[in-house]
Amino acid sequence: MMLLSDLKVGEVAHVKKINLSYNDKERVGALGLIEGVNLIMLRQAPLGDPVMIKINNFSLALRKSSASKIIVEKL
């Protein structure tokens, strides 16, 4: 298990747990980031914030502070 923010570009992972506030969890859930989904790390900004992931043919940018609260399992 590791944090989403620790993934390297190109790595694939399975979301195990999302430890965000209720409102933030609802927001990212509406965009497809839910527990049980697979994702790919597409890009990281030079200073690490934000990160861009791909979920079901949809790209999503997240702040590193949010990505560090999402637990994933690398595939």
Short mmCIF file of C-alpha atoms in Angstrom, two decimals, residues 22-46:
data_model
loop_
_atom_site.label_atom_id
_atom_site.label_comp_id
_atom_site.label_asym_id
_atom_site.label_seq_id
_atom_site.Cartn_x
_atom_site.Cartn_y
_atom_site.Cartn_z
CA TYR A 22 -17.06 14.35 2.99
CA ASN A 23 -17.37 17.28 0.54
CA ASP A 24 -14.05 16.57 -1.17
CA LYS A 25 -14.82 12.85 -1.38
CA GLU A 26 -18.18 13.63 -3.01
CA ARG A 27 -16.52 16.01 -5.48
CA VAL A 28 -13.84 13.57 -6.65
CA GLY A 29 -16.36 10.71 -6.56
CA ALA A 30 -18.57 12.57 -9.02
CA LEU A 31 -15.54 12.75 -11.31
CA GLY A 32 -14.91 9.00 -11.10
CA LEU A 33 -12.32 8.76 -8.33
CA ILE A 34 -13.90 6.16 -6.05
CA GLU A 35 -12.62 3.24 -4.02
CA GLY A 36 -12.04 0.19 -6.21
CA VAL A 37 -11.17 2.01 -9.43
CA ASN A 38 -7.85 1.66 -11.29
CA LEU A 39 -5.90 4.74 -12.32
CA ILE A 40 -2.71 5.80 -14.09
CA MET A 41 -0.40 8.59 -12.94
CA LEU A 42 -0.06 10.84 -15.99
CA ARG A 43 1.95 13.84 -14.81
CA GLN A 44 3.37 15.64 -11.83
CA ALA A 45 4.19 19.33 -11.79
CA PRO A 46 7.89 20.16 -11.24
#
